[in-house]
Amino acid sequence: VPVERLDGVTRERFLRDIYPRRMPVVLTGLELGPCTTKWTVDYLSEAEGSKEVKIHVSAVPQMDFLSKNFVYRTLPFDAFVRRAAEVKHKEYFLTEDEKYYLRSVGEDVRKDIADIRKQFPVLAEDVRIPEYFEKEQFFSSVFRISSAGLQLWTHYDVMDNFLIQVTGKKRVVLYSPRDAPYLYLSGTKSEVLDVDNPDLEKYPLFVKAKRYQCFLEAGDVLFIPALWFHNVISEEFGVALNVFWKHLPAESYDKTDTYGNKDLTAASRAIQILDRALKTLEELPEEYRDFYARRMVLRIQEKAYRDDYG
């Protein structure tokens, strides 16, 4: 299903008509500042100089969080930008056609969130972030650069976010939160890495997940509602900026979350309680355990499932 594209949406219209639907949408024609034309490889590498950045380096385009088929390396920012823009590398860590990915982080990864104004102050001057939320709801602004062809694994975040494509092109495949049962989750991530040619012997239910897709060009902004799964391929070398904001009361979120992907505190507590309940069921003989487990599932569906899902 193609994701809807809407041109020139005002903040008022977004908040009134689009936001409450909780569906992804591509916003075009927004005023993002000079970044979309200014951020060439030359300008980027000069603007922020040679400060060190930590990057993912992968020998293959498809990054795999399970087998950890990538390594972390450090490069001066200007050298990193030039390398990420090349197809073949004269200097490399793993192979001459390795892929690079930068996801900016705070000074102390465990405590500080990513904020382009702090980590890349010169570049931050060139961007006008669409402020379709209140200032105090702001959580982070994550600066991202990826090599052409790089594919990130399918995952969800617990906050709403705008993916602002500043330069280059991306393809984004999305799945609704209600399709979680078909995505073979490991934490916040799906084990199905190749969404285009999935291994259906290993992941037979994946065919049931409804696929949404969009292509982002420079200047496009994709609204990704919290809990929507997304899989991103950089079709070209490109620069993007994610802005996450808290759409729930601040105390709902895990205080130690710097990435915007730790489950809400109430959800974490509920899962711990459920794990204890399942442990308790183990005290029963198998046929009893099966019987009461099925009753528990029905109870969860009755009490907690939404009934307005088709």
Short mmCIF file of N, CA and C in Angstrom, two decimals, residues 36-216:
data_model
loop_
_atom_site.label_atom_id
_atom_site.label_comp_id
_atom_site.label_asym_id
_atom_site.label_seq_id
_atom_site.Cartn_x
_atom_site.Cartn_y
_atom_site.Cartn_z
N THR A 36 18.50 21.61 2.35
CA THR A 36 18.22 20.68 1.24
C THR A 36 19.07 20.98 0.00
N THR A 37 19.50 22.23 -0.16
CA THR A 37 20.37 22.53 -1.31
C THR A 37 21.83 22.71 -0.89
N LYS A 38 22.03 23.10 0.35
CA LYS A 38 23.36 23.50 0.81
C LYS A 38 24.24 22.31 1.20
N TRP A 39 23.61 21.22 1.65
CA TRP A 39 24.37 20.13 2.26
C TRP A 39 25.00 19.20 1.22
N THR A 40 25.97 19.71 0.49
CA THR A 40 26.76 18.87 -0.42
C THR A 40 27.85 18.18 0.39
N VAL A 41 28.51 17.21 -0.22
CA VAL A 41 29.60 16.50 0.46
C VAL A 41 30.68 17.51 0.89
N ASP A 42 31.03 18.43 0.00
CA ASP A 42 32.08 19.42 0.33
C ASP A 42 31.67 20.29 1.51
N TYR A 43 30.44 20.80 1.45
CA TYR A 43 29.98 21.69 2.52
C TYR A 43 29.92 20.96 3.86
N LEU A 44 29.35 19.74 3.85
CA LEU A 44 29.22 18.97 5.09
C LEU A 44 30.59 18.73 5.73
N SER A 45 31.56 18.34 4.89
CA SER A 45 32.85 17.98 5.47
C SER A 45 33.59 19.22 5.98
N GLU A 46 33.35 20.39 5.35
CA GLU A 46 33.99 21.61 5.87
C GLU A 46 33.28 22.15 7.10
N ALA A 47 31.94 22.09 7.08
CA ALA A 47 31.14 22.76 8.12
C ALA A 47 31.47 22.27 9.52
N GLU A 48 31.63 20.96 9.68
CA GLU A 48 31.84 20.45 11.04
C GLU A 48 33.26 19.92 11.27
N GLY A 49 34.12 20.08 10.26
CA GLY A 49 35.54 19.79 10.46
C GLY A 49 35.84 18.35 10.81
N SER A 50 36.91 18.18 11.60
CA SER A 50 37.44 16.82 11.78
C SER A 50 37.13 16.25 13.16
N LYS A 51 36.02 16.68 13.77
CA LYS A 51 35.71 16.07 15.07
C LYS A 51 35.36 14.60 14.89
N GLU A 52 35.72 13.79 15.86
CA GLU A 52 35.54 12.34 15.75
C GLU A 52 34.07 11.95 15.85
N VAL A 53 33.66 10.99 15.00
CA VAL A 53 32.31 10.43 15.12
C VAL A 53 32.41 8.91 15.14
N LYS A 54 31.48 8.29 15.88
CA LYS A 54 31.44 6.83 15.95
C LYS A 54 30.43 6.35 14.93
N ILE A 55 30.83 5.39 14.10
CA ILE A 55 29.98 4.96 12.99
C ILE A 55 29.86 3.44 12.95
N HIS A 56 28.80 2.97 12.28
CA HIS A 56 28.66 1.55 11.97
C HIS A 56 29.34 1.31 10.62
N VAL A 57 30.10 0.24 10.53
CA VAL A 57 30.71 -0.15 9.25
C VAL A 57 30.26 -1.58 8.95
N SER A 58 29.72 -1.79 7.76
CA SER A 58 29.19 -3.12 7.42
C SER A 58 29.74 -3.55 6.06
N ALA A 59 30.17 -4.82 5.98
CA ALA A 59 30.73 -5.34 4.72
C ALA A 59 29.61 -5.62 3.72
N VAL A 60 28.38 -5.78 4.23
CA VAL A 60 27.24 -6.05 3.33
C VAL A 60 26.19 -4.96 3.53
N PRO A 61 25.32 -4.75 2.53
CA PRO A 61 24.35 -3.65 2.63
C PRO A 61 23.29 -3.86 3.72
N GLN A 62 22.95 -5.14 3.99
CA GLN A 62 21.86 -5.41 4.93
C GLN A 62 22.40 -5.60 6.34
N MET A 63 22.18 -4.60 7.19
CA MET A 63 22.70 -4.70 8.55
C MET A 63 21.83 -5.64 9.39
N ASP A 64 22.49 -6.52 10.12
CA ASP A 64 21.81 -7.57 10.87
C ASP A 64 22.09 -7.39 12.36
N PHE A 65 21.05 -7.04 13.14
CA PHE A 65 21.26 -6.80 14.57
C PHE A 65 21.47 -8.10 15.33
N LEU A 66 21.05 -9.26 14.75
CA LEU A 66 21.18 -10.54 15.45
C LEU A 66 22.60 -11.06 15.37
N SER A 67 23.13 -11.14 14.14
CA SER A 67 24.49 -11.68 14.00
C SER A 67 25.53 -10.57 14.17
N LYS A 68 25.06 -9.33 14.37
CA LYS A 68 25.96 -8.17 14.51
C LYS A 68 27.02 -8.19 13.41
N ASN A 69 26.53 -8.09 12.15
CA ASN A 69 27.44 -8.18 11.01
C ASN A 69 28.09 -6.83 10.67
N PHE A 70 28.21 -5.98 11.70
CA PHE A 70 28.84 -4.67 11.49
C PHE A 70 29.79 -4.42 12.65
N VAL A 71 30.68 -3.49 12.45
CA VAL A 71 31.61 -3.13 13.54
C VAL A 71 31.46 -1.63 13.79
N TYR A 72 31.85 -1.20 14.97
CA TYR A 72 31.88 0.23 15.28
C TYR A 72 33.29 0.74 15.06
N ARG A 73 33.40 1.86 14.38
CA ARG A 73 34.71 2.47 14.17
C ARG A 73 34.59 3.98 14.37
N THR A 74 35.70 4.64 14.53
CA THR A 74 35.70 6.09 14.71
C THR A 74 36.47 6.73 13.57
N LEU A 75 35.93 7.82 13.04
CA LEU A 75 36.59 8.57 11.97
C LEU A 75 36.38 10.06 12.22
N PRO A 76 37.29 10.91 11.72
CA PRO A 76 36.99 12.34 11.74
C PRO A 76 35.77 12.58 10.83
N PHE A 77 34.90 13.49 11.24
CA PHE A 77 33.64 13.69 10.52
C PHE A 77 33.87 13.97 9.03
N ASP A 78 34.84 14.84 8.70
CA ASP A 78 35.05 15.19 7.28
C ASP A 78 35.48 13.96 6.47
N ALA A 79 36.35 13.13 7.04
CA ALA A 79 36.80 11.91 6.34
C ALA A 79 35.62 10.93 6.19
N PHE A 80 34.82 10.83 7.25
CA PHE A 80 33.66 9.92 7.21
C PHE A 80 32.69 10.31 6.09
N VAL A 81 32.37 11.61 5.98
CA VAL A 81 31.41 12.07 4.95
C VAL A 81 31.93 11.70 3.56
N ARG A 82 33.22 11.95 3.33
CA ARG A 82 33.77 11.65 2.00
C ARG A 82 33.72 10.15 1.71
N ARG A 83 34.04 9.36 2.72
CA ARG A 83 34.02 7.90 2.51
C ARG A 83 32.60 7.38 2.28
N ALA A 84 31.65 7.90 3.05
CA ALA A 84 30.27 7.42 2.92
C ALA A 84 29.71 7.75 1.54
N ALA A 85 30.23 8.82 0.93
CA ALA A 85 29.73 9.24 -0.38
C ALA A 85 30.36 8.43 -1.53
N GLU A 86 31.46 7.71 -1.24
CA GLU A 86 32.12 6.92 -2.30
C GLU A 86 31.44 5.57 -2.45
N VAL A 87 31.61 4.96 -3.61
CA VAL A 87 31.11 3.60 -3.80
C VAL A 87 32.24 2.61 -3.49
N LYS A 88 33.40 2.85 -4.08
CA LYS A 88 34.59 2.02 -3.78
C LYS A 88 35.55 2.85 -2.95
N HIS A 89 36.16 2.22 -1.95
CA HIS A 89 37.04 2.96 -1.06
C HIS A 89 38.50 2.60 -1.29
N LYS A 90 39.35 3.63 -1.28
CA LYS A 90 40.81 3.36 -1.29
C LYS A 90 41.24 2.99 0.13
N GLU A 91 40.67 3.71 1.10
CA GLU A 91 40.94 3.37 2.50
C GLU A 91 39.68 2.75 3.07
N TYR A 92 39.84 1.65 3.79
CA TYR A 92 38.65 1.00 4.34
C TYR A 92 39.02 0.19 5.58
N PHE A 93 37.99 -0.24 6.32
CA PHE A 93 38.19 -1.05 7.53
C PHE A 93 38.03 -2.54 7.23
N LEU A 94 37.01 -2.89 6.42
CA LEU A 94 36.70 -4.30 6.17
C LEU A 94 36.89 -4.69 4.71
N THR A 95 36.18 -3.98 3.82
CA THR A 95 36.28 -4.29 2.38
C THR A 95 36.19 -2.99 1.60
N GLU A 96 36.59 -3.03 0.35
CA GLU A 96 36.61 -1.78 -0.42
C GLU A 96 35.21 -1.28 -0.79
N ASP A 97 34.18 -2.16 -0.67
CA ASP A 97 32.83 -1.64 -0.92
C ASP A 97 31.96 -1.66 0.35
N GLU A 98 32.61 -1.52 1.51
CA GLU A 98 31.86 -1.49 2.78
C GLU A 98 30.92 -0.28 2.83
N LYS A 99 29.88 -0.43 3.68
CA LYS A 99 28.87 0.63 3.84
C LYS A 99 29.04 1.31 5.20
N TYR A 100 28.69 2.58 5.23
CA TYR A 100 28.82 3.35 6.48
C TYR A 100 27.48 3.90 6.92
N TYR A 101 27.35 4.03 8.23
CA TYR A 101 26.11 4.57 8.79
C TYR A 101 26.43 5.35 10.06
N LEU A 102 26.02 6.59 10.09
CA LEU A 102 26.18 7.41 11.30
C LEU A 102 24.81 7.68 11.87
N ARG A 103 24.66 7.37 13.15
CA ARG A 103 23.47 7.79 13.89
C ARG A 103 24.02 8.61 15.04
N SER A 104 23.78 9.92 15.02
CA SER A 104 24.42 10.77 16.04
C SER A 104 23.92 10.40 17.43
N VAL A 105 24.79 10.53 18.40
CA VAL A 105 24.44 10.22 19.79
C VAL A 105 24.87 11.39 20.68
N GLY A 106 24.37 11.39 21.92
CA GLY A 106 24.77 12.44 22.86
C GLY A 106 26.21 12.23 23.32
N GLU A 107 26.71 13.22 24.06
CA GLU A 107 28.11 13.14 24.51
C GLU A 107 28.34 11.86 25.30
N ASP A 108 27.47 11.61 26.29
CA ASP A 108 27.53 10.35 27.03
C ASP A 108 26.31 9.53 26.57
N VAL A 109 26.58 8.47 25.81
CA VAL A 109 25.51 7.70 25.17
C VAL A 109 24.48 7.20 26.18
N ARG A 110 24.94 6.89 27.40
CA ARG A 110 24.01 6.34 28.39
C ARG A 110 23.10 7.41 28.99
N LYS A 111 23.58 8.67 29.00
CA LYS A 111 22.80 9.71 29.69
C LYS A 111 22.23 10.78 28.76
N ASP A 112 22.93 11.07 27.67
CA ASP A 112 22.56 12.22 26.85
C ASP A 112 21.86 11.80 25.55
N ILE A 113 20.83 12.56 25.21
CA ILE A 113 20.13 12.29 23.96
C ILE A 113 20.84 12.99 22.81
N ALA A 114 20.54 12.53 21.60
CA ALA A 114 21.10 13.19 20.41
C ALA A 114 20.33 14.49 20.17
N ASP A 115 21.08 15.55 19.93
CA ASP A 115 20.46 16.85 19.62
C ASP A 115 21.38 17.55 18.63
N ILE A 116 20.91 17.71 17.40
CA ILE A 116 21.76 18.28 16.35
C ILE A 116 22.33 19.63 16.77
N ARG A 117 21.58 20.39 17.59
CA ARG A 117 22.05 21.72 18.02
C ARG A 117 23.30 21.61 18.87
N LYS A 118 23.43 20.47 19.59
CA LYS A 118 24.63 20.28 20.43
C LYS A 118 25.75 19.60 19.68
N GLN A 119 25.40 18.52 18.92
CA GLN A 119 26.47 17.73 18.29
C GLN A 119 26.94 18.34 16.96
N PHE A 120 26.05 19.01 16.24
CA PHE A 120 26.42 19.60 14.94
C PHE A 120 25.86 21.03 14.84
N PRO A 121 26.36 21.92 15.70
CA PRO A 121 25.76 23.26 15.80
C PRO A 121 25.78 24.06 14.50
N VAL A 122 26.83 23.90 13.70
CA VAL A 122 26.92 24.66 12.45
C VAL A 122 25.83 24.20 11.48
N LEU A 123 25.67 22.88 11.35
CA LEU A 123 24.65 22.35 10.46
C LEU A 123 23.24 22.66 10.97
N ALA A 124 23.08 22.66 12.30
CA ALA A 124 21.76 22.93 12.89
C ALA A 124 21.21 24.29 12.44
N GLU A 125 22.12 25.23 12.18
CA GLU A 125 21.71 26.57 11.73
C GLU A 125 20.96 26.51 10.39
N ASP A 126 21.25 25.48 9.58
CA ASP A 126 20.68 25.40 8.23
C ASP A 126 19.30 24.75 8.18
N VAL A 127 18.85 24.21 9.32
CA VAL A 127 17.62 23.41 9.31
C VAL A 127 16.49 24.11 10.05
N ARG A 128 15.33 24.07 9.42
CA ARG A 128 14.13 24.48 10.15
C ARG A 128 13.30 23.23 10.39
N ILE A 129 13.29 22.77 11.63
CA ILE A 129 12.54 21.56 11.97
C ILE A 129 11.06 21.93 12.06
N PRO A 130 10.18 21.19 11.37
CA PRO A 130 8.74 21.50 11.48
C PRO A 130 8.29 21.26 12.92
N GLU A 131 7.94 22.31 13.63
CA GLU A 131 7.57 22.17 15.04
C GLU A 131 6.07 21.98 15.15
N TYR A 132 5.66 20.75 14.89
CA TYR A 132 4.23 20.44 14.95
C TYR A 132 3.87 19.90 16.33
N PHE A 133 4.71 20.21 17.31
CA PHE A 133 4.50 19.74 18.68
C PHE A 133 5.00 20.85 19.59
N GLU A 134 4.67 20.78 20.88
CA GLU A 134 5.11 21.82 21.82
C GLU A 134 6.59 21.65 22.15
N LYS A 135 7.25 22.78 22.47
CA LYS A 135 8.70 22.73 22.77
C LYS A 135 9.04 21.72 23.85
N GLU A 136 8.22 21.65 24.90
CA GLU A 136 8.57 20.74 26.01
C GLU A 136 8.34 19.27 25.65
N GLN A 137 7.68 19.02 24.52
CA GLN A 137 7.51 17.62 24.11
C GLN A 137 8.74 17.10 23.35
N PHE A 138 9.60 18.02 22.90
CA PHE A 138 10.78 17.63 22.12
C PHE A 138 11.61 16.60 22.90
N PHE A 139 12.03 15.54 22.21
CA PHE A 139 12.89 14.54 22.87
C PHE A 139 14.29 14.54 22.28
N SER A 140 14.38 14.36 20.95
CA SER A 140 15.73 14.32 20.37
C SER A 140 15.68 14.68 18.89
N SER A 141 16.83 15.11 18.38
CA SER A 141 16.96 15.29 16.92
C SER A 141 18.22 14.53 16.52
N VAL A 142 18.00 13.50 15.73
CA VAL A 142 19.06 12.54 15.42
C VAL A 142 19.54 12.76 13.98
N PHE A 143 20.81 13.10 13.85
CA PHE A 143 21.42 13.35 12.55
C PHE A 143 21.90 12.01 12.00
N ARG A 144 21.56 11.70 10.74
CA ARG A 144 21.93 10.40 10.16
C ARG A 144 22.54 10.58 8.78
N ILE A 145 23.60 9.83 8.54
CA ILE A 145 24.19 9.79 7.19
C ILE A 145 24.40 8.33 6.83
N SER A 146 23.99 7.94 5.61
CA SER A 146 24.25 6.55 5.21
C SER A 146 24.76 6.45 3.79
N SER A 147 25.56 5.42 3.59
CA SER A 147 26.06 5.06 2.26
C SER A 147 24.89 4.62 1.39
N ALA A 148 25.07 4.72 0.07
CA ALA A 148 24.07 4.20 -0.87
C ALA A 148 23.93 2.70 -0.68
N GLY A 149 22.68 2.23 -0.66
CA GLY A 149 22.43 0.78 -0.58
C GLY A 149 22.26 0.24 0.82
N LEU A 150 22.61 1.03 1.83
CA LEU A 150 22.54 0.51 3.20
C LEU A 150 21.09 0.27 3.63
N GLN A 151 20.84 -0.87 4.25
CA GLN A 151 19.50 -1.19 4.73
C GLN A 151 19.52 -1.42 6.24
N LEU A 152 18.65 -0.70 6.95
CA LEU A 152 18.52 -0.87 8.40
C LEU A 152 17.42 -1.88 8.69
N TRP A 153 17.57 -2.62 9.77
CA TRP A 153 16.58 -3.63 10.13
C TRP A 153 15.25 -2.97 10.53
N THR A 154 14.18 -3.75 10.42
CA THR A 154 12.83 -3.30 10.79
C THR A 154 12.72 -3.20 12.31
N HIS A 155 12.26 -2.05 12.79
CA HIS A 155 12.14 -1.86 14.24
C HIS A 155 11.04 -0.85 14.52
N TYR A 156 10.67 -0.73 15.80
CA TYR A 156 9.71 0.32 16.16
C TYR A 156 10.35 1.21 17.22
N ASP A 157 9.83 2.43 17.33
CA ASP A 157 10.22 3.36 18.40
C ASP A 157 8.98 3.64 19.24
N VAL A 158 9.18 4.09 20.48
CA VAL A 158 8.02 4.30 21.36
C VAL A 158 7.54 5.75 21.31
N MET A 159 8.21 6.58 20.50
CA MET A 159 7.77 7.97 20.36
C MET A 159 7.43 8.26 18.90
N ASP A 160 6.57 9.26 18.73
CA ASP A 160 6.27 9.74 17.38
C ASP A 160 7.51 10.38 16.80
N ASN A 161 7.67 10.28 15.48
CA ASN A 161 8.82 10.98 14.92
C ASN A 161 8.62 11.41 13.48
N PHE A 162 9.36 12.44 13.12
CA PHE A 162 9.45 12.90 11.74
C PHE A 162 10.79 12.45 11.20
N LEU A 163 10.79 11.76 10.07
CA LEU A 163 12.03 11.45 9.37
C LEU A 163 12.15 12.48 8.25
N ILE A 164 13.09 13.39 8.40
CA ILE A 164 13.27 14.47 7.44
C ILE A 164 14.39 14.07 6.49
N GLN A 165 14.05 13.85 5.23
CA GLN A 165 15.07 13.48 4.25
C GLN A 165 15.65 14.78 3.69
N VAL A 166 16.90 15.08 4.06
CA VAL A 166 17.49 16.37 3.66
C VAL A 166 18.09 16.26 2.26
N THR A 167 18.94 15.24 2.04
CA THR A 167 19.49 15.01 0.70
C THR A 167 19.45 13.52 0.41
N GLY A 168 19.49 13.16 -0.88
CA GLY A 168 19.47 11.74 -1.25
C GLY A 168 18.07 11.16 -1.23
N LYS A 169 17.99 9.85 -1.51
CA LYS A 169 16.68 9.19 -1.60
C LYS A 169 16.65 7.98 -0.68
N LYS A 170 15.48 7.74 -0.10
CA LYS A 170 15.29 6.56 0.73
C LYS A 170 14.01 5.86 0.33
N ARG A 171 14.01 4.53 0.55
CA ARG A 171 12.76 3.79 0.47
C ARG A 171 12.44 3.33 1.89
N VAL A 172 11.20 3.55 2.30
CA VAL A 172 10.81 3.13 3.65
C VAL A 172 9.62 2.17 3.54
N VAL A 173 9.77 1.00 4.17
CA VAL A 173 8.68 0.02 4.25
C VAL A 173 8.19 0.03 5.69
N LEU A 174 6.86 0.10 5.87
CA LEU A 174 6.30 0.20 7.22
C LEU A 174 5.25 -0.89 7.46
N TYR A 175 5.10 -1.26 8.73
CA TYR A 175 4.06 -2.20 9.14
C TYR A 175 3.36 -1.65 10.37
N SER A 176 2.06 -1.89 10.43
CA SER A 176 1.26 -1.38 11.55
C SER A 176 1.58 -2.13 12.84
N PRO A 177 1.42 -1.46 13.99
CA PRO A 177 1.65 -2.14 15.29
C PRO A 177 0.80 -3.39 15.44
N ARG A 178 -0.39 -3.40 14.81
CA ARG A 178 -1.26 -4.57 15.01
C ARG A 178 -0.72 -5.80 14.28
N ASP A 179 0.26 -5.61 13.37
CA ASP A 179 0.85 -6.75 12.68
C ASP A 179 2.07 -7.32 13.41
N ALA A 180 2.31 -6.84 14.62
CA ALA A 180 3.43 -7.35 15.42
C ALA A 180 3.48 -8.89 15.51
N PRO A 181 2.31 -9.58 15.61
CA PRO A 181 2.37 -11.04 15.72
C PRO A 181 3.02 -11.74 14.52
N TYR A 182 3.09 -11.04 13.37
CA TYR A 182 3.62 -11.67 12.15
C TYR A 182 5.07 -11.26 11.86
N LEU A 183 5.66 -10.46 12.75
CA LEU A 183 6.97 -9.88 12.43
C LEU A 183 8.14 -10.55 13.15
N TYR A 184 7.86 -11.59 13.93
CA TYR A 184 8.93 -12.35 14.58
C TYR A 184 9.87 -11.41 15.35
N LEU A 185 9.33 -10.83 16.42
CA LEU A 185 10.07 -9.80 17.14
C LEU A 185 11.12 -10.37 18.07
N SER A 186 12.21 -9.63 18.14
CA SER A 186 13.22 -9.86 19.17
C SER A 186 13.42 -8.48 19.80
N GLY A 187 12.79 -8.26 20.94
CA GLY A 187 12.79 -6.91 21.51
C GLY A 187 12.00 -5.97 20.62
N THR A 188 12.62 -4.84 20.25
CA THR A 188 11.91 -3.85 19.41
C THR A 188 12.14 -4.11 17.92
N LYS A 189 12.85 -5.20 17.59
CA LYS A 189 13.28 -5.41 16.20
C LYS A 189 12.68 -6.68 15.61
N SER A 190 12.51 -6.67 14.29
CA SER A 190 12.00 -7.86 13.60
C SER A 190 13.16 -8.70 13.10
N GLU A 191 13.02 -10.03 13.26
CA GLU A 191 14.09 -10.92 12.79
C GLU A 191 14.06 -11.09 11.27
N VAL A 192 12.98 -10.66 10.61
CA VAL A 192 12.89 -10.78 9.16
C VAL A 192 13.69 -9.64 8.55
N LEU A 193 14.91 -9.93 8.13
CA LEU A 193 15.79 -8.85 7.66
C LEU A 193 15.47 -8.45 6.23
N ASP A 194 15.21 -9.45 5.39
CA ASP A 194 14.97 -9.16 3.99
C ASP A 194 13.46 -9.08 3.75
N VAL A 195 12.93 -7.87 3.83
CA VAL A 195 11.47 -7.73 3.71
C VAL A 195 10.99 -7.93 2.27
N ASP A 196 11.92 -7.85 1.30
CA ASP A 196 11.53 -8.02 -0.11
C ASP A 196 11.51 -9.49 -0.52
N ASN A 197 12.44 -10.28 0.03
CA ASN A 197 12.48 -11.72 -0.26
C ASN A 197 12.59 -12.49 1.04
N PRO A 198 11.52 -12.47 1.84
CA PRO A 198 11.61 -13.12 3.16
C PRO A 198 11.73 -14.63 3.04
N ASP A 199 12.38 -15.24 4.01
CA ASP A 199 12.49 -16.69 4.07
C ASP A 199 11.19 -17.21 4.69
N LEU A 200 10.25 -17.62 3.85
CA LEU A 200 8.92 -17.98 4.37
C LEU A 200 8.87 -19.36 5.01
N GLU A 201 9.91 -20.16 4.81
CA GLU A 201 9.97 -21.42 5.56
C GLU A 201 10.26 -21.11 7.02
N LYS A 202 11.14 -20.13 7.21
CA LYS A 202 11.51 -19.75 8.57
C LYS A 202 10.48 -18.81 9.20
N TYR A 203 9.87 -17.95 8.36
CA TYR A 203 8.94 -16.93 8.87
C TYR A 203 7.60 -17.01 8.12
N PRO A 204 6.86 -18.12 8.27
CA PRO A 204 5.66 -18.32 7.46
C PRO A 204 4.57 -17.26 7.67
N LEU A 205 4.46 -16.70 8.89
CA LEU A 205 3.38 -15.75 9.16
C LEU A 205 3.63 -14.37 8.57
N PHE A 206 4.86 -14.13 8.14
CA PHE A 206 5.23 -12.80 7.65
C PHE A 206 4.35 -12.34 6.49
N VAL A 207 3.84 -13.29 5.70
CA VAL A 207 2.99 -12.92 4.55
C VAL A 207 1.71 -12.21 5.00
N LYS A 208 1.33 -12.39 6.27
CA LYS A 208 0.09 -11.77 6.75
C LYS A 208 0.27 -10.29 7.08
N ALA A 209 1.53 -9.85 7.22
CA ALA A 209 1.77 -8.45 7.60
C ALA A 209 1.52 -7.56 6.39
N LYS A 210 0.71 -6.52 6.59
CA LYS A 210 0.36 -5.61 5.49
C LYS A 210 1.47 -4.58 5.32
N ARG A 211 2.00 -4.54 4.10
CA ARG A 211 3.17 -3.69 3.84
C ARG A 211 2.75 -2.31 3.31
N TYR A 212 3.25 -1.28 3.96
CA TYR A 212 3.08 0.09 3.46
C TYR A 212 4.44 0.54 2.96
N GLN A 213 4.47 1.39 1.94
CA GLN A 213 5.77 1.77 1.38
C GLN A 213 5.75 3.20 0.86
N CYS A 214 6.89 3.88 1.00
CA CYS A 214 7.02 5.20 0.38
C CYS A 214 8.47 5.42 -0.05
N PHE A 215 8.64 6.36 -0.96
CA PHE A 215 9.97 6.77 -1.41
C PHE A 215 10.15 8.22 -1.01
N LEU A 216 11.24 8.51 -0.32
CA LEU A 216 11.49 9.88 0.14
C LEU A 216 12.56 10.53 -0.72
#
